């Protein structure tokens, strides 16, 4: 028998505090009715509920924080697929209304359903038709902005534990069946018992040293488990080389579209071990290898280039914080199709690297380009201008943060920036620009119809005229102190220009965090 909720290891409260809903939900008569219905538990009309009402009730239960109602809905879900993001309807709602308890309630309901199917094979009294649970695209909340927020890491752990639990229950059920049927014929009967079709869980997975063990165990249950993990985006942080390879080998190759290996300091030696394992993922479009500490030995560069060339679907590449000086041509030369997103922040590029990129078949296809951390006050400025000319018809996202640009450098780039007619995001944080230069930039880029976010630096004229100070006993030199009144005045001027322009869709901010930078797959 399936365990009752009172015996569950995770206690689900009947509800959590209601959240403020945006227009389009709160003013819908159907949604108001759904909220009234989910306010009751157990749902009085569930046995006779028409299938087409399940999605709106799921929305209301999730956004109002009704985990027990969600469990009841999932237990009788009349469709083969339950897609979290599509059901809630707005990614912003998932981000602004994170609910760890509600996600856990859905997972627990799936586990309970699979345990019932194992205990009573062939019995379909609940009417549940669920075969695919898709929790991809649920926004990450690693900093715990809300007390009930759910990070991708905690979601990964919850799903992995659920897979291991169901697999363990399956083994126990099979052992009990074997004991009931003694002898060879009994073993054959137990083995031939009908197995439930199970549920595939599509998810984005984030693993580190703490969660490695449980995720490894979940993935190794493989296709024989009633609850099977199908990874869409795989992110590993500070994991051993052997651990990364073990998990990559355990992933279903048909679903993976992104691999993100962070802060591992892999170097060319480590990458030469890992990259061959990526060729088994035919749909891999995004590869992020920031902080991999790629060096410039010629033999290693040729090996890296060849392995990147074995990824035919690759469209996004991040090699941030690698030492690539003068080697960009060699690294990208074997890639089979034009890249659409290229992140090369703090890669010590030289003019020849940008010259190659502007002449390559990647330039006209680039939608996202990150060249932060390079010194454009010297010989890189003209190569950058020529590169932007080549990308102007496709570029949507441009990051030039901490590039030592002053007013004169921005002025030289401005005509080319204005030709980037599809630009949506411009990052200039950390450059030495004045209020006057920023106001000029604002006025001259208002004509870009798709530009919605500009991250600008603190204006240089807003710093107090005091020399940088050093803390006694420390080598660190701190920036000049900010003049709060001047910054407030500059911000007010920029805000007034925006207000006068009528561009209510355009945001200018000096905060580089928390604005939800465009992901490649959302471009």
Coordinates of C-alpha atoms in Angstrom, one line a residue:
X1 CA 0.0 0.0 0.0
X2 CA 1.1 3.5 -0.6
X3 CA 2.2 5.3 2.6
X4 CA -0.2 7.9 4.0
X5 CA 0.8 11.5 4.1
X6 CA 1.2 11.4 7.8
X7 CA 4.0 8.9 7.5
X8 CA 5.8 10.8 4.8
X9 CA 9.4 11.9 5.5
X10 CA 8.4 15.4 4.2
X11 CA 5.5 17.0 5.9
X12 CA 3.3 19.1 3.6
X13 CA 1.4 21.9 5.3
X14 CA -2.2 22.5 4.0
X15 CA -1.2 25.9 2.6
X16 CA 1.3 28.7 2.7
X17 CA 0.7 32.4 2.6
X18 CA -1.0 33.7 -0.5
X19 CA 1.0 35.7 -3.0
X20 CA 0.2 38.8 -4.9
X21 CA -0.7 37.8 -8.5
X22 CA -0.2 39.9 -11.6
X23 CA -2.9 41.2 -13.9
X24 CA -4.2 38.5 -16.2
X25 CA -4.5 36.0 -13.4
X26 CA -6.3 37.9 -10.6
X27 CA -8.9 39.5 -12.9
X28 CA -9.9 36.3 -14.7
X29 CA -13.3 34.9 -13.7
X30 CA -12.2 31.4 -14.4
X31 CA -9.1 31.8 -12.3
X32 CA -11.0 33.4 -9.4
X33 CA -13.3 30.4 -9.5
X34 CA -10.3 28.0 -9.5
X35 CA -8.8 29.8 -6.5
X36 CA -12.1 29.4 -4.6
X37 CA -12.2 25.7 -5.4
X38 CA -8.5 25.0 -4.4
X39 CA -9.2 26.8 -1.1
X40 CA -11.0 23.6 -0.1
X41 CA -9.2 20.4 0.7
X42 CA -9.9 17.7 -0.2
X43 CA -11.4 18.9 -3.4
X44 CA -15.1 18.0 -3.3
X45 CA -15.5 17.7 -7.1
X46 CA -12.3 15.9 -8.0
X47 CA -13.8 12.5 -9.0
X48 CA -16.1 14.2 -11.6
X49 CA -13.7 17.0 -12.6
X50 CA -13.5 17.5 -16.4
X51 CA -10.0 17.1 -17.7
X52 CA -9.8 20.6 -19.3
X53 CA -10.1 22.2 -15.8
X54 CA -7.0 20.5 -14.4
X55 CA -4.5 23.0 -15.7
X56 CA -6.3 26.1 -14.3
X57 CA -6.7 24.4 -10.9
X58 CA -3.0 23.5 -11.0
X59 CA -2.1 27.1 -11.6
X60 CA -4.3 28.3 -8.8
X61 CA -3.1 25.7 -6.4
X62 CA 0.6 26.4 -7.1
X63 CA 0.3 30.2 -7.1
X64 CA -1.8 30.2 -3.9
X65 CA 0.5 27.7 -2.2
X66 CA -1.8 24.7 -1.8
X67 CA 0.5 21.7 -1.8
X68 CA -2.1 19.1 -0.7
X69 CA -4.4 20.1 -3.5
X70 CA -1.5 19.8 -5.9
X71 CA -0.9 16.2 -4.6
X72 CA -4.6 15.4 -5.2
X73 CA -4.5 16.8 -8.8
X74 CA -1.3 14.9 -9.7
X75 CA -2.7 11.7 -8.3
X76 CA -5.5 11.8 -10.9
X77 CA -3.8 13.8 -13.6
X78 CA -5.7 13.0 -16.8
X79 CA -2.9 13.9 -19.3
X80 CA 0.4 12.0 -20.2
X81 CA 2.5 15.2 -19.6
X82 CA 2.7 17.7 -16.7
X83 CA 4.9 20.6 -17.7
X84 CA 5.5 23.0 -14.8
X85 CA 6.5 26.1 -16.7
X86 CA 3.8 25.8 -19.3
X87 CA 1.1 25.2 -16.7
X88 CA 2.0 28.2 -14.6
X89 CA 2.2 30.1 -17.8
X90 CA 4.8 32.8 -17.0
X91 CA 8.4 32.3 -16.1
X92 CA 8.2 35.6 -14.2
X93 CA 5.6 34.0 -11.9
X94 CA 7.9 31.0 -11.2
X95 CA 10.7 33.4 -10.4
X96 CA 8.7 35.8 -8.3
X97 CA 6.6 33.1 -6.6
X98 CA 9.1 30.3 -5.9
X99 CA 7.6 27.5 -3.8
X100 CA 9.8 24.7 -2.7
X101 CA 7.0 23.0 -0.8
X102 CA 4.7 23.0 -3.9
X103 CA 7.4 21.4 -6.1
X104 CA 8.2 18.8 -3.4
X105 CA 4.4 18.1 -3.2
X106 CA 4.3 17.3 -6.9
X107 CA 7.4 15.0 -6.6
X108 CA 5.9 13.2 -3.6
X109 CA 2.6 12.7 -5.5
X110 CA 4.4 11.1 -8.4
X111 CA 6.4 8.8 -6.0
X112 CA 3.1 7.8 -4.3
X113 CA 1.5 7.1 -7.6
X114 CA 4.4 4.9 -8.8
X115 CA 4.4 3.0 -5.5
X116 CA 0.6 2.2 -6.0
X117 CA 1.3 1.0 -9.5
X118 CA 4.1 -1.3 -8.3
X119 CA 1.9 -2.7 -5.5
X120 CA -1.2 -3.1 -7.7
X121 CA 0.0 -3.6 -11.3
X122 CA -2.7 -3.2 -13.9
X123 CA -5.0 -1.4 -11.5
X124 CA -5.9 2.1 -12.7
X125 CA -8.5 3.1 -10.1
X126 CA -7.1 6.7 -9.8
X127 CA -7.3 7.4 -13.6
X128 CA -3.8 9.0 -13.5
X129 CA -2.2 9.0 -17.0
X130 CA 1.0 10.9 -16.1
X131 CA 4.1 9.6 -17.9
X132 CA 6.2 12.7 -18.3
X133 CA 6.9 15.3 -15.5
X134 CA 8.8 18.3 -16.9
X135 CA 10.3 20.6 -14.3
X136 CA 12.8 22.3 -16.7
X137 CA 12.9 26.1 -16.7
X138 CA 12.0 26.6 -13.1
X139 CA 14.2 29.7 -12.2
X140 CA 17.1 29.2 -9.9
X141 CA 16.9 30.7 -6.4
X142 CA 20.4 30.0 -5.1
X143 CA 20.5 32.9 -2.7
X144 CA 17.1 32.0 -1.1
X145 CA 15.5 35.4 -2.0
X146 CA 12.3 33.9 -0.6
X147 CA 12.0 31.6 2.5
X148 CA 10.3 29.0 0.3
X149 CA 12.5 29.5 -2.7
X150 CA 13.9 26.5 -4.5
X151 CA 17.3 26.3 -6.1
X152 CA 18.2 24.1 -9.0
X153 CA 20.6 22.3 -6.6
X154 CA 17.8 21.5 -4.1
X155 CA 15.5 20.5 -6.9
X156 CA 18.2 18.1 -8.2
X157 CA 18.6 16.6 -4.7
X158 CA 14.8 16.2 -4.3
X159 CA 14.4 14.5 -7.6
X160 CA 17.4 12.2 -7.1
X161 CA 16.1 11.1 -3.7
X162 CA 12.7 10.4 -5.2
X163 CA 14.3 8.2 -8.0
X164 CA 16.4 6.3 -5.4
X165 CA 13.3 5.8 -3.2
X166 CA 11.1 4.4 -6.0
X167 CA 13.9 2.1 -7.2
X168 CA 14.4 0.8 -3.7
X169 CA 10.7 0.1 -3.4
X170 CA 10.7 -1.7 -6.7
X171 CA 13.5 -4.0 -5.5
X172 CA 11.7 -4.7 -2.3
X173 CA 8.5 -5.5 -4.2
X174 CA 10.4 -7.9 -6.5
X175 CA 12.0 -9.6 -3.5
X176 CA 8.6 -10.1 -1.8
X177 CA 7.2 -11.5 -5.1
X178 CA 10.1 -13.9 -5.3
X179 CA 9.6 -15.2 -1.7
X180 CA 5.9 -15.8 -2.4
X181 CA 6.8 -18.1 -5.4
X182 CA 9.3 -20.7 -4.3
X183 CA 11.5 -22.6 -6.8
X184 CA 12.5 -22.0 -10.4
X185 CA 9.0 -21.5 -11.7
X186 CA 8.3 -19.0 -8.9
X187 CA 11.3 -17.0 -9.9
X188 CA 10.2 -16.9 -13.5
X189 CA 6.7 -15.8 -12.5
X190 CA 8.0 -13.0 -10.4
X191 CA 10.3 -11.8 -13.1
X192 CA 7.5 -11.9 -15.6
X193 CA 5.2 -9.8 -13.5
X194 CA 3.9 -6.7 -15.4
X195 CA 6.0 -3.6 -14.7
X196 CA 4.4 -0.2 -14.6
X197 CA 5.4 2.1 -17.5
X198 CA 6.8 4.6 -15.0
X199 CA 7.4 8.3 -15.4
X200 CA 10.2 10.2 -17.1
X201 CA 11.3 13.3 -15.3
X202 CA 12.8 16.0 -17.5
X203 CA 14.9 18.4 -15.4
X204 CA 17.9 20.7 -15.3
X205 CA 20.5 19.3 -12.9
X206 CA 23.0 21.0 -10.8
X207 CA 25.6 18.9 -8.8
X208 CA 28.5 19.6 -6.6
X209 CA 30.5 17.5 -4.2
X210 CA 27.7 17.5 -1.6
X211 CA 25.0 16.1 -4.0
X212 CA 27.2 14.0 -6.2
X213 CA 26.5 10.7 -4.4
X214 CA 22.7 10.8 -4.4
X215 CA 22.6 12.0 -8.1
X216 CA 25.0 9.2 -9.1
X217 CA 22.8 6.6 -7.5
X218 CA 19.7 8.1 -9.1
X219 CA 21.2 8.1 -12.6
X220 CA 22.6 4.6 -12.2
X221 CA 19.1 3.2 -11.6
X222 CA 18.9 3.6 -15.4
X223 CA 16.0 2.7 -17.7
X224 CA 14.8 -0.1 -15.4
X225 CA 13.5 2.3 -12.7
X226 CA 9.9 3.4 -12.7
X227 CA 11.1 7.0 -12.1
X228 CA 13.8 8.0 -14.7
X229 CA 15.8 11.3 -14.8
X230 CA 16.1 12.9 -18.2
X231 CA 18.6 15.8 -17.9
X232 CA 18.2 18.8 -20.2
X233 CA 20.9 21.1 -18.7
X234 CA 23.8 19.6 -16.7
X235 CA 25.8 21.9 -14.4
X236 CA 28.7 20.7 -12.3
X237 CA 30.6 22.9 -9.9
X238 CA 33.9 22.0 -8.1
X239 CA 33.5 18.3 -8.9
X240 CA 36.4 15.9 -9.5
X241 CA 37.3 14.9 -13.0
X242 CA 36.3 11.3 -12.3
X243 CA 33.0 12.4 -10.9
X244 CA 32.1 14.6 -13.9
X245 CA 32.9 11.7 -16.3
X246 CA 30.9 9.2 -14.3
X247 CA 27.8 11.4 -14.3
X248 CA 28.1 12.3 -18.0
X249 CA 28.3 8.6 -18.9
X250 CA 25.1 8.0 -16.9
X251 CA 23.0 10.8 -18.6
X252 CA 20.4 9.9 -21.2
X253 CA 22.2 11.2 -24.4
X254 CA 19.0 12.1 -26.2
X255 CA 18.0 15.0 -24.0
X256 CA 21.1 17.0 -23.0
X257 CA 21.3 20.5 -24.6
X258 CA 23.8 22.2 -22.3
X259 CA 26.8 21.2 -20.2
X260 CA 28.2 23.7 -17.8
X261 CA 31.4 22.9 -15.9
X262 CA 32.3 25.7 -13.4
X263 CA 35.2 26.5 -11.2
X264 CA 37.0 23.2 -11.9
X265 CA 40.3 24.6 -13.2
X266 CA 40.3 21.7 -15.7
X267 CA 43.1 22.9 -18.0
X268 CA 43.7 21.3 -21.4
X269 CA 44.5 18.0 -19.7
X270 CA 41.2 17.8 -18.0
X271 CA 39.2 19.0 -21.0
X272 CA 40.9 16.3 -23.1
X273 CA 39.4 13.7 -20.8
X274 CA 35.9 15.2 -20.6
X275 CA 35.2 16.5 -24.1
X276 CA 35.2 13.0 -25.8
X277 CA 32.3 12.1 -23.6
X278 CA 30.3 15.0 -24.9
X279 CA 30.2 13.7 -28.4
X280 CA 27.5 11.2 -27.3
X281 CA 25.0 14.1 -26.9
X282 CA 23.6 14.8 -30.4
X283 CA 21.5 17.8 -29.2
X284 CA 24.3 19.5 -27.2
X285 CA 24.0 23.2 -28.2
X286 CA 25.7 24.9 -25.3
X287 CA 29.0 24.3 -23.7
X288 CA 30.2 26.4 -20.8
X289 CA 33.8 26.0 -19.6
X290 CA 34.5 29.2 -17.7
X291 CA 37.4 29.1 -15.2
X292 CA 38.8 26.0 -16.9
X293 CA 42.3 27.5 -17.0
X294 CA 42.9 26.7 -20.7
X295 CA 46.6 27.3 -21.5
X296 CA 48.2 27.8 -24.9
X297 CA 50.4 24.8 -25.6
X298 CA 50.1 24.1 -29.3
X299 CA 49.5 20.4 -29.1
X300 CA 46.8 20.9 -26.5
X301 CA 45.1 23.6 -28.5
X302 CA 44.9 21.3 -31.5
X303 CA 43.4 18.6 -29.4
X304 CA 40.8 21.0 -27.9
X305 CA 39.8 22.3 -31.4
X306 CA 39.4 18.8 -32.7
X307 CA 37.1 17.8 -29.9
X308 CA 35.0 20.9 -30.2
X309 CA 34.7 19.9 -33.9
X310 CA 33.0 16.7 -32.8
X311 CA 30.0 18.5 -31.5
X312 CA 27.9 19.2 -34.6
X313 CA 25.0 21.0 -32.8
X314 CA 27.2 23.4 -30.8
X315 CA 25.9 27.0 -31.0
X316 CA 27.0 28.5 -27.6
X317 CA 30.6 28.4 -26.2
X318 CA 31.9 30.0 -23.0
X319 CA 35.6 29.9 -22.4
X320 CA 35.6 32.7 -19.9
X321 CA 38.8 33.4 -17.8
X322 CA 41.0 31.2 -20.1
X323 CA 44.3 32.4 -21.4
X324 CA 43.7 32.4 -25.1
X325 CA 46.0 35.1 -26.4
X326 CA 46.6 34.7 -30.1
X327 CA 44.9 31.2 -30.2
X328 CA 41.3 31.9 -30.9
X329 CA 41.6 30.9 -34.6
X330 CA 43.1 27.5 -33.7
X331 CA 40.4 26.8 -31.0
X332 CA 37.4 27.6 -33.2
X333 CA 38.7 26.4 -36.6
X334 CA 37.1 22.9 -36.5
X335 CA 33.6 24.0 -35.2
X336 CA 31.2 22.8 -37.9
X337 CA 28.5 25.5 -37.7
X338 CA 28.4 29.2 -36.9
X339 CA 28.3 29.9 -33.2
X340 CA 25.4 32.1 -32.0
X341 CA 26.7 32.9 -28.5
X342 CA 30.4 33.4 -27.6
X343 CA 31.5 34.3 -24.1
X344 CA 35.2 35.2 -23.9
X345 CA 35.4 37.4 -20.8
X346 CA 38.8 37.9 -19.3
X347 CA 40.5 35.7 -21.9
X348 CA 43.5 38.0 -22.6
X349 CA 42.6 38.4 -26.3
X350 CA 44.9 40.3 -28.7
X351 CA 44.0 42.2 -31.8
X352 CA 44.6 39.2 -34.0
X353 CA 41.9 37.2 -32.1
X354 CA 39.3 39.9 -32.7
X355 CA 40.4 40.3 -36.4
X356 CA 40.0 36.6 -36.9
X357 CA 36.6 36.6 -35.3
X358 CA 35.3 39.5 -37.4
X359 CA 36.4 37.7 -40.6
X360 CA 35.0 34.2 -39.5
X361 CA 31.7 32.7 -40.4
X362 CA 30.7 33.1 -36.7
X363 CA 30.5 36.9 -36.8
X364 CA 27.3 37.3 -38.9
X365 CA 25.5 34.7 -36.8
X366 CA 26.4 36.0 -33.3
X367 CA 23.4 36.9 -31.1
X368 CA 25.3 37.0 -27.8
X369 CA 28.9 38.3 -27.3
X370 CA 30.7 38.8 -24.1
X371 CA 34.2 40.4 -24.2
X372 CA 34.2 41.8 -20.7
X373 CA 37.6 42.2 -18.9
X374 CA 39.6 43.3 -22.0
X375 CA 41.5 46.6 -22.3
X376 CA 39.8 48.5 -25.1
X377 CA 41.6 51.7 -24.3
X378 CA 44.5 50.6 -26.5
X379 CA 44.9 48.5 -29.6
X380 CA 41.7 46.4 -29.2
X381 CA 39.3 49.3 -29.9
X382 CA 39.4 49.3 -33.7
X383 CA 39.3 45.5 -34.0
X384 CA 36.2 45.6 -31.7
X385 CA 34.6 48.2 -33.9
X386 CA 35.2 46.1 -37.0
X387 CA 33.8 43.0 -35.2
X388 CA 30.6 44.9 -34.2
X389 CA 30.2 46.0 -37.8
X390 CA 30.1 42.3 -38.8
X391 CA 27.7 41.3 -36.0
X392 CA 25.4 44.4 -36.3
X393 CA 22.6 42.6 -38.1
X394 CA 22.4 39.7 -35.6
X395 CA 23.6 40.9 -32.2
X396 CA 21.1 40.9 -29.4
X397 CA 23.3 40.9 -26.3
X398 CA 26.6 42.7 -25.8
X399 CA 28.7 42.6 -22.6
X400 CA 31.6 45.0 -22.4
X401 CA 32.0 45.3 -18.7
X402 CA 35.3 46.3 -17.0
X403 CA 37.0 47.1 -20.3
X404 CA 38.7 50.3 -19.3
X405 CA 36.7 52.4 -21.7
X406 CA 36.6 56.2 -21.2
X407 CA 34.3 58.7 -23.0
X408 CA 36.5 58.9 -26.1
X409 CA 36.4 55.1 -26.6
X410 CA 32.6 55.0 -26.2
X411 CA 32.3 57.9 -28.6
X412 CA 34.3 56.0 -31.2
X413 CA 32.1 52.9 -30.8
X414 CA 28.8 54.7 -30.7
X415 CA 28.1 54.9 -34.5
X416 CA 28.7 51.2 -34.8
X417 CA 26.5 50.4 -31.7
X418 CA 23.7 52.4 -33.3
X419 CA 23.8 50.1 -36.3
X420 CA 23.2 47.0 -34.0
X421 CA 19.5 47.4 -34.8
X422 CA 18.4 44.3 -32.9
X423 CA 20.3 44.9 -29.7
X424 CA 18.4 44.1 -26.5
X425 CA 21.1 44.3 -23.8
X426 CA 24.2 46.4 -23.4
X427 CA 26.5 45.9 -20.5
X428 CA 29.0 48.7 -19.7
X429 CA 29.4 48.3 -16.0
X430 CA 32.9 49.0 -14.6
X431 CA 34.0 51.4 -17.3
X432 CA 35.2 55.0 -16.7
X433 CA 32.4 56.9 -18.3
X434 CA 31.1 60.3 -17.3
X435 CA 27.5 61.4 -16.8
X436 CA 27.6 63.4 -20.0
X437 CA 28.8 60.4 -22.0
X438 CA 26.1 58.2 -20.5
X439 CA 23.4 60.8 -21.3
X440 CA 24.7 61.0 -24.9
X441 CA 24.6 57.2 -25.2
X442 CA 21.1 57.1 -23.9
X443 CA 19.8 59.7 -26.3
X444 CA 21.5 58.2 -29.3
X445 CA 20.4 54.6 -28.6
X446 CA 16.7 55.4 -28.1
X447 CA 16.3 54.7 -31.8
X448 CA 17.1 51.0 -31.1
X449 CA 13.6 49.6 -30.8
X450 CA 14.5 46.3 -29.1
X451 CA 16.9 47.7 -26.5
X452 CA 15.4 47.0 -23.1
X453 CA 18.3 46.9 -20.6
X454 CA 21.5 48.9 -20.2
X455 CA 23.8 48.3 -17.3
X456 CA 25.9 51.4 -16.9
X457 CA 28.8 52.2 -14.6
X458 CA 28.9 54.6 -11.7
X459 CA 29.8 57.9 -13.5
X460 CA 33.4 58.9 -12.9
X461 CA 32.3 62.4 -11.9
X462 CA 30.3 60.9 -9.0
X463 CA 33.4 59.8 -7.1
X464 CA 34.7 62.1 -4.4
X465 CA 38.0 63.8 -5.3
X466 CA 40.0 61.8 -2.8
X467 CA 42.9 59.4 -3.5
X468 CA 42.3 55.7 -3.3
X469 CA 43.0 54.4 0.2
X470 CA 44.7 51.3 1.4
X471 CA 43.7 49.3 4.5
X472 CA 46.7 49.0 6.9
X473 CA 48.3 45.6 6.6
X474 CA 46.5 44.8 3.3
X475 CA 47.7 45.0 -0.3
X476 CA 44.2 45.8 -1.6
X477 CA 43.5 49.3 -2.9
X478 CA 39.9 50.4 -2.6
X479 CA 38.1 52.6 -5.1
X480 CA 37.6 56.2 -4.4
X481 CA 34.6 56.8 -2.2
X482 CA 31.3 57.5 -4.0
X483 CA 29.6 60.9 -3.6
X484 CA 26.0 59.9 -2.9
X485 CA 24.5 63.3 -3.8
X486 CA 26.3 63.4 -7.2
X487 CA 25.2 59.8 -7.9
X488 CA 21.6 60.6 -7.0
X489 CA 21.7 63.7 -9.3
X490 CA 23.2 61.7 -12.2
X491 CA 20.6 58.9 -11.7
X492 CA 17.8 61.5 -11.6
X493 CA 19.0 63.1 -14.9
X494 CA 19.1 59.7 -16.6
X495 CA 15.7 58.8 -15.3
X496 CA 14.3 62.1 -16.5
X497 CA 15.7 61.5 -20.0
X498 CA 14.1 58.1 -20.0
X499 CA 10.8 59.5 -18.9
X500 CA 10.8 62.3 -21.5
X501 CA 11.6 59.7 -24.2
X502 CA 8.5 57.7 -23.6
X503 CA 10.4 54.5 -23.7
X504 CA 8.7 52.8 -20.7
X505 CA 10.1 49.5 -21.9
X506 CA 13.7 50.6 -21.5
X507 CA 15.6 50.1 -18.2
X508 CA 18.9 51.8 -17.3
X509 CA 20.5 50.5 -14.1
X510 CA 24.0 50.6 -12.4
X511 CA 23.2 47.3 -10.6
X512 CA 24.8 44.5 -12.6
X513 CA 22.9 41.8 -10.6
X514 CA 19.4 40.6 -10.3
X515 CA 18.0 41.8 -13.7
X516 CA 17.9 38.3 -15.3
X517 CA 20.4 38.5 -18.1
X518 CA 19.2 36.9 -21.3
X519 CA 20.1 33.2 -21.6
X520 CA 21.1 31.9 -25.0
X521 CA 18.0 29.7 -25.2
X522 CA 15.7 32.7 -24.5
X523 CA 17.2 34.8 -27.3

